[in-house]
Short mmCIF file of N, CA and C in Angstrom, two decimals:
data_model
loop_
_atom_site.label_atom_id
_atom_site.label_comp_id
_atom_site.label_asym_id
_atom_site.label_seq_id
_atom_site.Cartn_x
_atom_site.Cartn_y
_atom_site.Cartn_z
N MET A 1 -10.42 0.94 6.99
CA MET A 1 -11.27 1.88 6.28
C MET A 1 -10.87 1.98 4.81
N ARG A 2 -9.59 1.81 4.54
CA ARG A 2 -9.18 1.85 3.12
C ARG A 2 -9.88 0.75 2.32
N ARG A 3 -10.04 -0.41 2.92
CA ARG A 3 -10.76 -1.50 2.23
C ARG A 3 -12.22 -1.10 2.00
N ALA A 4 -12.85 -0.49 3.00
CA ALA A 4 -14.25 -0.05 2.86
C ALA A 4 -14.37 1.00 1.76
N LEU A 5 -13.39 1.88 1.64
CA LEU A 5 -13.39 2.87 0.56
C LEU A 5 -13.28 2.19 -0.81
N THR A 6 -12.44 1.20 -0.91
CA THR A 6 -12.31 0.45 -2.16
C THR A 6 -13.64 -0.21 -2.52
N VAL A 7 -14.28 -0.81 -1.52
CA VAL A 7 -15.58 -1.45 -1.74
C VAL A 7 -16.60 -0.40 -2.17
N ALA A 8 -16.61 0.76 -1.51
CA ALA A 8 -17.57 1.83 -1.84
C ALA A 8 -17.42 2.28 -3.28
N ARG A 9 -16.21 2.31 -3.78
CA ARG A 9 -15.98 2.73 -5.17
C ARG A 9 -16.57 1.75 -6.18
N SER A 10 -16.91 0.56 -5.74
CA SER A 10 -17.53 -0.43 -6.64
C SER A 10 -19.06 -0.42 -6.55
N THR A 11 -19.62 0.54 -5.84
CA THR A 11 -21.08 0.65 -5.73
C THR A 11 -21.69 0.88 -7.11
N PRO A 12 -22.81 0.24 -7.41
CA PRO A 12 -23.48 0.51 -8.69
C PRO A 12 -23.73 2.02 -8.85
N GLN A 13 -23.61 2.52 -10.07
CA GLN A 13 -23.68 3.96 -10.33
C GLN A 13 -24.95 4.63 -9.83
N VAL A 14 -26.05 3.91 -9.76
CA VAL A 14 -27.31 4.54 -9.34
C VAL A 14 -27.44 4.66 -7.82
N ASP A 15 -26.54 4.02 -7.09
CA ASP A 15 -26.62 4.03 -5.63
C ASP A 15 -25.59 4.96 -5.01
N VAL A 16 -25.92 5.48 -3.84
CA VAL A 16 -24.99 6.31 -3.08
C VAL A 16 -23.79 5.42 -2.70
N PRO A 17 -22.56 5.87 -2.98
CA PRO A 17 -21.40 5.02 -2.74
C PRO A 17 -21.05 4.87 -1.25
N VAL A 18 -21.47 3.77 -0.71
CA VAL A 18 -21.17 3.42 0.68
C VAL A 18 -20.61 2.00 0.66
N GLY A 19 -19.52 1.82 1.38
CA GLY A 19 -18.90 0.50 1.48
C GLY A 19 -18.84 0.06 2.93
N ALA A 20 -19.09 -1.22 3.15
CA ALA A 20 -19.03 -1.78 4.50
C ALA A 20 -18.23 -3.07 4.46
N VAL A 21 -17.44 -3.26 5.51
CA VAL A 21 -16.62 -4.46 5.67
C VAL A 21 -16.82 -4.95 7.09
N VAL A 22 -16.97 -6.27 7.26
CA VAL A 22 -17.05 -6.86 8.59
C VAL A 22 -15.79 -7.66 8.81
N LEU A 23 -15.11 -7.35 9.90
CA LEU A 23 -13.88 -8.05 10.26
C LEU A 23 -14.17 -8.98 11.43
N GLY A 24 -13.62 -10.17 11.36
CA GLY A 24 -13.79 -11.14 12.44
C GLY A 24 -12.94 -10.77 13.65
N PRO A 25 -13.10 -11.51 14.74
CA PRO A 25 -12.32 -11.24 15.95
C PRO A 25 -10.81 -11.26 15.72
N ASP A 26 -10.37 -12.01 14.71
CA ASP A 26 -8.94 -12.10 14.40
C ASP A 26 -8.50 -11.05 13.38
N GLY A 27 -9.42 -10.16 12.97
CA GLY A 27 -9.09 -9.12 12.00
C GLY A 27 -9.25 -9.53 10.56
N ARG A 28 -9.61 -10.78 10.33
CA ARG A 28 -9.81 -11.29 8.96
C ARG A 28 -11.14 -10.79 8.41
N GLU A 29 -11.15 -10.42 7.15
CA GLU A 29 -12.39 -9.95 6.52
C GLU A 29 -13.36 -11.11 6.37
N LEU A 30 -14.55 -10.93 6.94
CA LEU A 30 -15.61 -11.94 6.81
C LEU A 30 -16.51 -11.65 5.62
N ALA A 31 -16.76 -10.36 5.37
CA ALA A 31 -17.68 -10.00 4.30
C ALA A 31 -17.53 -8.52 3.98
N CYS A 32 -17.98 -8.16 2.79
CA CYS A 32 -18.04 -6.75 2.40
C CYS A 32 -19.25 -6.57 1.50
N ALA A 33 -19.72 -5.33 1.42
CA ALA A 33 -20.87 -5.05 0.58
C ALA A 33 -20.93 -3.56 0.28
N THR A 34 -21.63 -3.24 -0.80
CA THR A 34 -21.91 -1.85 -1.16
C THR A 34 -23.38 -1.57 -0.93
N ASN A 35 -23.70 -0.32 -0.94
CA ASN A 35 -25.09 0.10 -0.92
C ASN A 35 -25.74 -0.36 -2.23
N ARG A 36 -26.91 -0.98 -2.16
CA ARG A 36 -27.59 -1.49 -3.35
C ARG A 36 -29.09 -1.20 -3.32
N ARG A 37 -29.48 -0.19 -2.58
CA ARG A 37 -30.90 0.11 -2.40
C ARG A 37 -31.61 0.36 -3.73
N GLU A 38 -31.04 1.20 -4.57
CA GLU A 38 -31.65 1.49 -5.87
C GLU A 38 -31.52 0.30 -6.81
N SER A 39 -30.34 -0.28 -6.88
CA SER A 39 -30.10 -1.40 -7.79
C SER A 39 -31.01 -2.58 -7.53
N ASP A 40 -31.24 -2.87 -6.26
CA ASP A 40 -32.06 -4.02 -5.88
C ASP A 40 -33.52 -3.66 -5.60
N ALA A 41 -33.86 -2.37 -5.69
CA ALA A 41 -35.21 -1.90 -5.35
C ALA A 41 -35.62 -2.44 -3.98
N ASP A 42 -34.70 -2.27 -3.02
CA ASP A 42 -34.88 -2.84 -1.68
C ASP A 42 -34.48 -1.78 -0.65
N PRO A 43 -35.43 -1.29 0.13
CA PRO A 43 -35.09 -0.25 1.10
C PRO A 43 -34.15 -0.72 2.20
N THR A 44 -33.97 -2.02 2.36
CA THR A 44 -33.06 -2.52 3.39
C THR A 44 -31.68 -2.87 2.83
N ALA A 45 -31.44 -2.66 1.55
CA ALA A 45 -30.18 -3.06 0.93
C ALA A 45 -29.08 -2.02 1.15
N HIS A 46 -28.91 -1.61 2.39
CA HIS A 46 -27.79 -0.74 2.75
C HIS A 46 -26.54 -1.61 2.86
N ALA A 47 -25.39 -1.01 2.63
CA ALA A 47 -24.13 -1.75 2.65
C ALA A 47 -23.94 -2.50 3.97
N GLU A 48 -24.28 -1.85 5.09
CA GLU A 48 -24.07 -2.47 6.39
C GLU A 48 -24.92 -3.72 6.56
N VAL A 49 -26.19 -3.65 6.19
CA VAL A 49 -27.09 -4.79 6.34
C VAL A 49 -26.62 -5.95 5.47
N LEU A 50 -26.27 -5.66 4.24
CA LEU A 50 -25.81 -6.72 3.34
C LEU A 50 -24.51 -7.36 3.84
N ALA A 51 -23.60 -6.53 4.34
CA ALA A 51 -22.34 -7.07 4.87
C ALA A 51 -22.57 -7.88 6.14
N LEU A 52 -23.46 -7.42 7.02
CA LEU A 52 -23.76 -8.18 8.24
C LEU A 52 -24.38 -9.53 7.91
N ARG A 53 -25.27 -9.55 6.94
CA ARG A 53 -25.90 -10.83 6.53
C ARG A 53 -24.84 -11.81 6.04
N ALA A 54 -23.98 -11.34 5.16
CA ALA A 54 -22.94 -12.21 4.61
C ALA A 54 -21.94 -12.64 5.69
N ALA A 55 -21.60 -11.73 6.58
CA ALA A 55 -20.66 -12.06 7.66
C ALA A 55 -21.24 -13.10 8.60
N ALA A 56 -22.52 -13.02 8.88
CA ALA A 56 -23.16 -14.01 9.76
C ALA A 56 -23.06 -15.40 9.14
N ARG A 57 -23.24 -15.49 7.84
CA ARG A 57 -23.11 -16.78 7.16
C ARG A 57 -21.67 -17.28 7.22
N ALA A 58 -20.72 -16.38 7.07
CA ALA A 58 -19.30 -16.77 7.04
C ALA A 58 -18.72 -17.05 8.42
N HIS A 59 -19.23 -16.36 9.43
CA HIS A 59 -18.64 -16.43 10.77
C HIS A 59 -18.90 -17.77 11.45
N GLY A 60 -20.05 -18.34 11.23
CA GLY A 60 -20.33 -19.66 11.76
C GLY A 60 -20.90 -19.72 13.17
N ASP A 61 -21.31 -18.58 13.73
CA ASP A 61 -21.95 -18.57 15.05
C ASP A 61 -23.39 -18.09 14.89
N ALA A 62 -24.09 -18.72 13.98
CA ALA A 62 -25.46 -18.32 13.64
C ALA A 62 -25.45 -16.85 13.26
N TRP A 63 -26.21 -16.03 13.93
CA TRP A 63 -26.31 -14.61 13.60
C TRP A 63 -25.42 -13.74 14.48
N ARG A 64 -24.75 -14.33 15.46
CA ARG A 64 -23.96 -13.56 16.42
C ARG A 64 -22.59 -13.19 15.85
N LEU A 65 -22.31 -11.90 15.86
CA LEU A 65 -21.02 -11.40 15.36
C LEU A 65 -20.24 -10.76 16.52
N GLU A 66 -20.26 -11.42 17.66
CA GLU A 66 -19.57 -10.91 18.83
C GLU A 66 -18.08 -10.76 18.54
N ASP A 67 -17.51 -9.70 19.04
CA ASP A 67 -16.09 -9.38 18.87
C ASP A 67 -15.72 -9.07 17.42
N CYS A 68 -16.71 -8.89 16.56
CA CYS A 68 -16.45 -8.49 15.18
C CYS A 68 -16.54 -6.97 15.07
N THR A 69 -15.98 -6.44 13.99
CA THR A 69 -15.97 -5.00 13.75
C THR A 69 -16.64 -4.71 12.42
N LEU A 70 -17.56 -3.75 12.43
CA LEU A 70 -18.19 -3.25 11.22
C LEU A 70 -17.50 -1.95 10.85
N VAL A 71 -16.90 -1.92 9.66
CA VAL A 71 -16.21 -0.73 9.16
C VAL A 71 -17.04 -0.21 7.99
N VAL A 72 -17.44 1.05 8.05
CA VAL A 72 -18.32 1.59 7.02
C VAL A 72 -17.92 3.03 6.70
N THR A 73 -18.03 3.41 5.44
CA THR A 73 -17.57 4.72 5.01
C THR A 73 -18.49 5.86 5.44
N LEU A 74 -19.72 5.57 5.79
CA LEU A 74 -20.69 6.58 6.22
C LEU A 74 -21.33 6.14 7.52
N GLU A 75 -21.55 7.07 8.41
CA GLU A 75 -22.18 6.76 9.70
C GLU A 75 -23.49 6.00 9.48
N PRO A 76 -23.66 4.87 10.14
CA PRO A 76 -24.88 4.08 9.97
C PRO A 76 -26.14 4.82 10.39
N CYS A 77 -27.23 4.53 9.67
CA CYS A 77 -28.54 5.05 10.02
C CYS A 77 -29.11 4.20 11.17
N ALA A 78 -30.31 4.53 11.61
CA ALA A 78 -30.92 3.79 12.72
C ALA A 78 -31.13 2.32 12.38
N MET A 79 -31.54 2.02 11.14
CA MET A 79 -31.75 0.63 10.75
C MET A 79 -30.43 -0.14 10.83
N CYS A 80 -29.37 0.43 10.28
CA CYS A 80 -28.09 -0.26 10.23
C CYS A 80 -27.44 -0.36 11.60
N ALA A 81 -27.53 0.70 12.39
CA ALA A 81 -27.00 0.64 13.75
C ALA A 81 -27.78 -0.39 14.57
N GLY A 82 -29.10 -0.44 14.36
CA GLY A 82 -29.92 -1.44 15.05
C GLY A 82 -29.55 -2.85 14.62
N ALA A 83 -29.26 -3.04 13.34
CA ALA A 83 -28.85 -4.37 12.86
C ALA A 83 -27.52 -4.77 13.50
N ALA A 84 -26.61 -3.81 13.64
CA ALA A 84 -25.32 -4.10 14.29
C ALA A 84 -25.52 -4.47 15.75
N VAL A 85 -26.40 -3.77 16.43
CA VAL A 85 -26.72 -4.10 17.83
C VAL A 85 -27.32 -5.50 17.90
N GLY A 86 -28.28 -5.77 17.02
CA GLY A 86 -28.94 -7.08 17.01
C GLY A 86 -27.99 -8.22 16.70
N ALA A 87 -26.97 -7.95 15.91
CA ALA A 87 -25.98 -8.97 15.55
C ALA A 87 -24.89 -9.10 16.62
N ARG A 88 -24.95 -8.25 17.62
CA ARG A 88 -23.97 -8.25 18.73
C ARG A 88 -22.56 -7.87 18.27
N VAL A 89 -22.48 -7.00 17.23
CA VAL A 89 -21.19 -6.52 16.77
C VAL A 89 -20.49 -5.82 17.93
N GLY A 90 -19.19 -6.02 18.04
CA GLY A 90 -18.45 -5.42 19.14
C GLY A 90 -18.08 -3.97 18.92
N ARG A 91 -17.82 -3.62 17.64
CA ARG A 91 -17.33 -2.27 17.36
C ARG A 91 -17.76 -1.82 15.98
N ILE A 92 -18.06 -0.53 15.87
CA ILE A 92 -18.34 0.11 14.59
C ILE A 92 -17.30 1.21 14.39
N LEU A 93 -16.66 1.20 13.22
CA LEU A 93 -15.77 2.28 12.80
C LEU A 93 -16.41 2.89 11.56
N PHE A 94 -16.60 4.20 11.56
CA PHE A 94 -17.16 4.82 10.37
C PHE A 94 -16.35 6.04 9.97
N GLY A 95 -16.51 6.42 8.71
CA GLY A 95 -15.76 7.53 8.15
C GLY A 95 -16.52 8.85 8.27
N ALA A 96 -17.33 9.16 7.27
CA ALA A 96 -18.06 10.42 7.22
C ALA A 96 -19.25 10.42 8.18
N ARG A 97 -19.45 11.53 8.82
CA ARG A 97 -20.63 11.70 9.68
C ARG A 97 -21.83 11.97 8.79
N GLU A 98 -23.01 11.56 9.25
CA GLU A 98 -24.26 11.77 8.52
C GLU A 98 -25.16 12.65 9.40
N PRO A 99 -25.15 13.97 9.17
CA PRO A 99 -25.85 14.89 10.06
C PRO A 99 -27.38 14.81 10.01
N ARG A 100 -27.93 14.13 9.00
CA ARG A 100 -29.39 14.03 8.90
C ARG A 100 -29.95 12.73 9.44
N THR A 101 -29.20 11.63 9.28
CA THR A 101 -29.74 10.33 9.69
C THR A 101 -28.77 9.50 10.52
N GLY A 102 -27.65 10.05 10.88
CA GLY A 102 -26.62 9.29 11.60
C GLY A 102 -27.10 8.79 12.96
N ALA A 103 -26.95 7.49 13.18
CA ALA A 103 -27.44 6.87 14.42
C ALA A 103 -26.32 6.34 15.30
N CYS A 104 -25.13 6.91 15.12
CA CYS A 104 -23.99 6.57 15.98
C CYS A 104 -23.45 7.84 16.61
N GLY A 105 -24.34 8.76 16.91
CA GLY A 105 -23.96 9.97 17.61
C GLY A 105 -24.37 11.27 16.96
N SER A 106 -24.54 11.31 15.65
CA SER A 106 -24.87 12.58 15.00
C SER A 106 -26.29 13.05 15.28
N VAL A 107 -27.26 12.17 15.13
CA VAL A 107 -28.66 12.51 15.39
C VAL A 107 -29.15 11.77 16.63
N VAL A 108 -28.95 10.48 16.63
CA VAL A 108 -29.25 9.62 17.79
C VAL A 108 -28.05 8.69 17.96
N ASP A 109 -28.08 7.92 19.03
CA ASP A 109 -26.96 7.00 19.27
C ASP A 109 -27.48 5.61 19.59
N VAL A 110 -28.04 4.97 18.59
CA VAL A 110 -28.60 3.63 18.73
C VAL A 110 -27.53 2.64 19.20
N ALA A 111 -26.35 2.76 18.65
CA ALA A 111 -25.29 1.77 18.93
C ALA A 111 -24.84 1.77 20.38
N ARG A 112 -24.76 2.93 20.99
CA ARG A 112 -24.24 3.01 22.37
C ARG A 112 -25.31 3.13 23.43
N GLU A 113 -26.55 3.36 23.03
CA GLU A 113 -27.61 3.56 24.02
C GLU A 113 -28.60 2.41 24.10
N SER A 114 -28.36 1.35 23.37
CA SER A 114 -29.27 0.21 23.40
C SER A 114 -29.16 -0.53 24.73
N PRO A 115 -30.29 -0.84 25.35
CA PRO A 115 -30.24 -1.63 26.59
C PRO A 115 -29.92 -3.10 26.32
N LEU A 116 -30.02 -3.51 25.06
CA LEU A 116 -29.79 -4.90 24.67
C LEU A 116 -28.30 -5.23 24.59
N HIS A 117 -27.55 -4.38 23.92
CA HIS A 117 -26.12 -4.63 23.67
C HIS A 117 -25.49 -3.29 23.31
N THR A 118 -24.39 -2.97 23.90
CA THR A 118 -23.69 -1.72 23.61
C THR A 118 -22.53 -1.99 22.67
N VAL A 119 -22.46 -1.18 21.63
CA VAL A 119 -21.42 -1.30 20.63
C VAL A 119 -20.44 -0.13 20.81
N ALA A 120 -19.16 -0.41 20.81
CA ALA A 120 -18.16 0.65 20.83
C ALA A 120 -18.15 1.32 19.46
N VAL A 121 -18.04 2.63 19.43
CA VAL A 121 -18.10 3.37 18.16
C VAL A 121 -16.93 4.33 18.07
N ARG A 122 -16.35 4.39 16.88
CA ARG A 122 -15.34 5.41 16.58
C ARG A 122 -15.67 5.98 15.22
N GLY A 123 -15.93 7.27 15.16
CA GLY A 123 -16.26 7.94 13.92
C GLY A 123 -15.13 8.81 13.43
N GLY A 124 -15.24 9.24 12.19
CA GLY A 124 -14.27 10.16 11.62
C GLY A 124 -13.01 9.50 11.07
N VAL A 125 -13.02 8.19 10.90
CA VAL A 125 -11.84 7.47 10.40
C VAL A 125 -11.73 7.73 8.89
N LEU A 126 -10.64 8.34 8.47
CA LEU A 126 -10.43 8.74 7.06
C LEU A 126 -11.64 9.52 6.55
N SER A 127 -12.16 10.39 7.39
CA SER A 127 -13.40 11.11 7.07
C SER A 127 -13.29 11.92 5.78
N HIS A 128 -12.17 12.57 5.55
CA HIS A 128 -12.04 13.40 4.35
C HIS A 128 -12.21 12.56 3.09
N GLU A 129 -11.54 11.42 3.02
CA GLU A 129 -11.64 10.55 1.84
C GLU A 129 -13.08 10.06 1.65
N CYS A 130 -13.73 9.72 2.75
CA CYS A 130 -15.12 9.25 2.67
C CYS A 130 -16.05 10.37 2.22
N GLU A 131 -15.83 11.58 2.73
CA GLU A 131 -16.67 12.72 2.36
C GLU A 131 -16.49 13.08 0.88
N VAL A 132 -15.26 13.04 0.39
CA VAL A 132 -14.99 13.35 -1.03
C VAL A 132 -15.72 12.37 -1.93
N LEU A 133 -15.71 11.10 -1.60
CA LEU A 133 -16.40 10.09 -2.39
C LEU A 133 -17.90 10.42 -2.50
N LEU A 134 -18.49 10.79 -1.39
CA LEU A 134 -19.92 11.13 -1.37
C LEU A 134 -20.20 12.44 -2.10
N SER A 135 -19.41 13.46 -1.83
CA SER A 135 -19.67 14.76 -2.47
C SER A 135 -19.48 14.67 -3.98
N ASP A 136 -18.51 13.90 -4.45
CA ASP A 136 -18.33 13.71 -5.89
C ASP A 136 -19.56 13.04 -6.51
N PHE A 137 -20.09 12.04 -5.83
CA PHE A 137 -21.29 11.36 -6.33
C PHE A 137 -22.45 12.34 -6.47
N PHE A 138 -22.73 13.12 -5.42
CA PHE A 138 -23.86 14.03 -5.45
C PHE A 138 -23.64 15.18 -6.43
N ARG A 139 -22.41 15.62 -6.61
CA ARG A 139 -22.10 16.66 -7.60
C ARG A 139 -22.42 16.16 -9.01
N ARG A 140 -22.08 14.92 -9.30
CA ARG A 140 -22.37 14.34 -10.62
C ARG A 140 -23.88 14.19 -10.84
N ARG A 141 -24.62 13.94 -9.80
CA ARG A 141 -26.07 13.73 -9.94
C ARG A 141 -26.83 15.02 -10.15
N ARG A 142 -26.26 16.13 -9.71
CA ARG A 142 -26.98 17.41 -9.78
C ARG A 142 -26.67 18.13 -11.04
#
């Protein structure tokens, strides 16, 4: 999670600071990405989606990321949790909970309730540090 926090701090200033890292089955970093929705004018440019895309290219098993771990500073939304399920990610670790759009248990549980593939989820990892990063961003914007 510390690596994901470092990645999140490099998010373009106009975007909500979210960092995602995909680790391979051996724990080696396959890819990382920041949220770039505003910067790229792309509603799908969430950190998780961008990291999963890059990890799939690096992993070498087409789109399958079996036994890989997605580490993200903010609880994934339905789109991102669905992308992790579709990529067959083995585990998601996230920091801050997202009470409005969280799809790993806060609002819905896409990752663990999918009939296609079940992803193990652990939330609240370094949650305070992740929450401070987000609250500082929103305080500066207001």
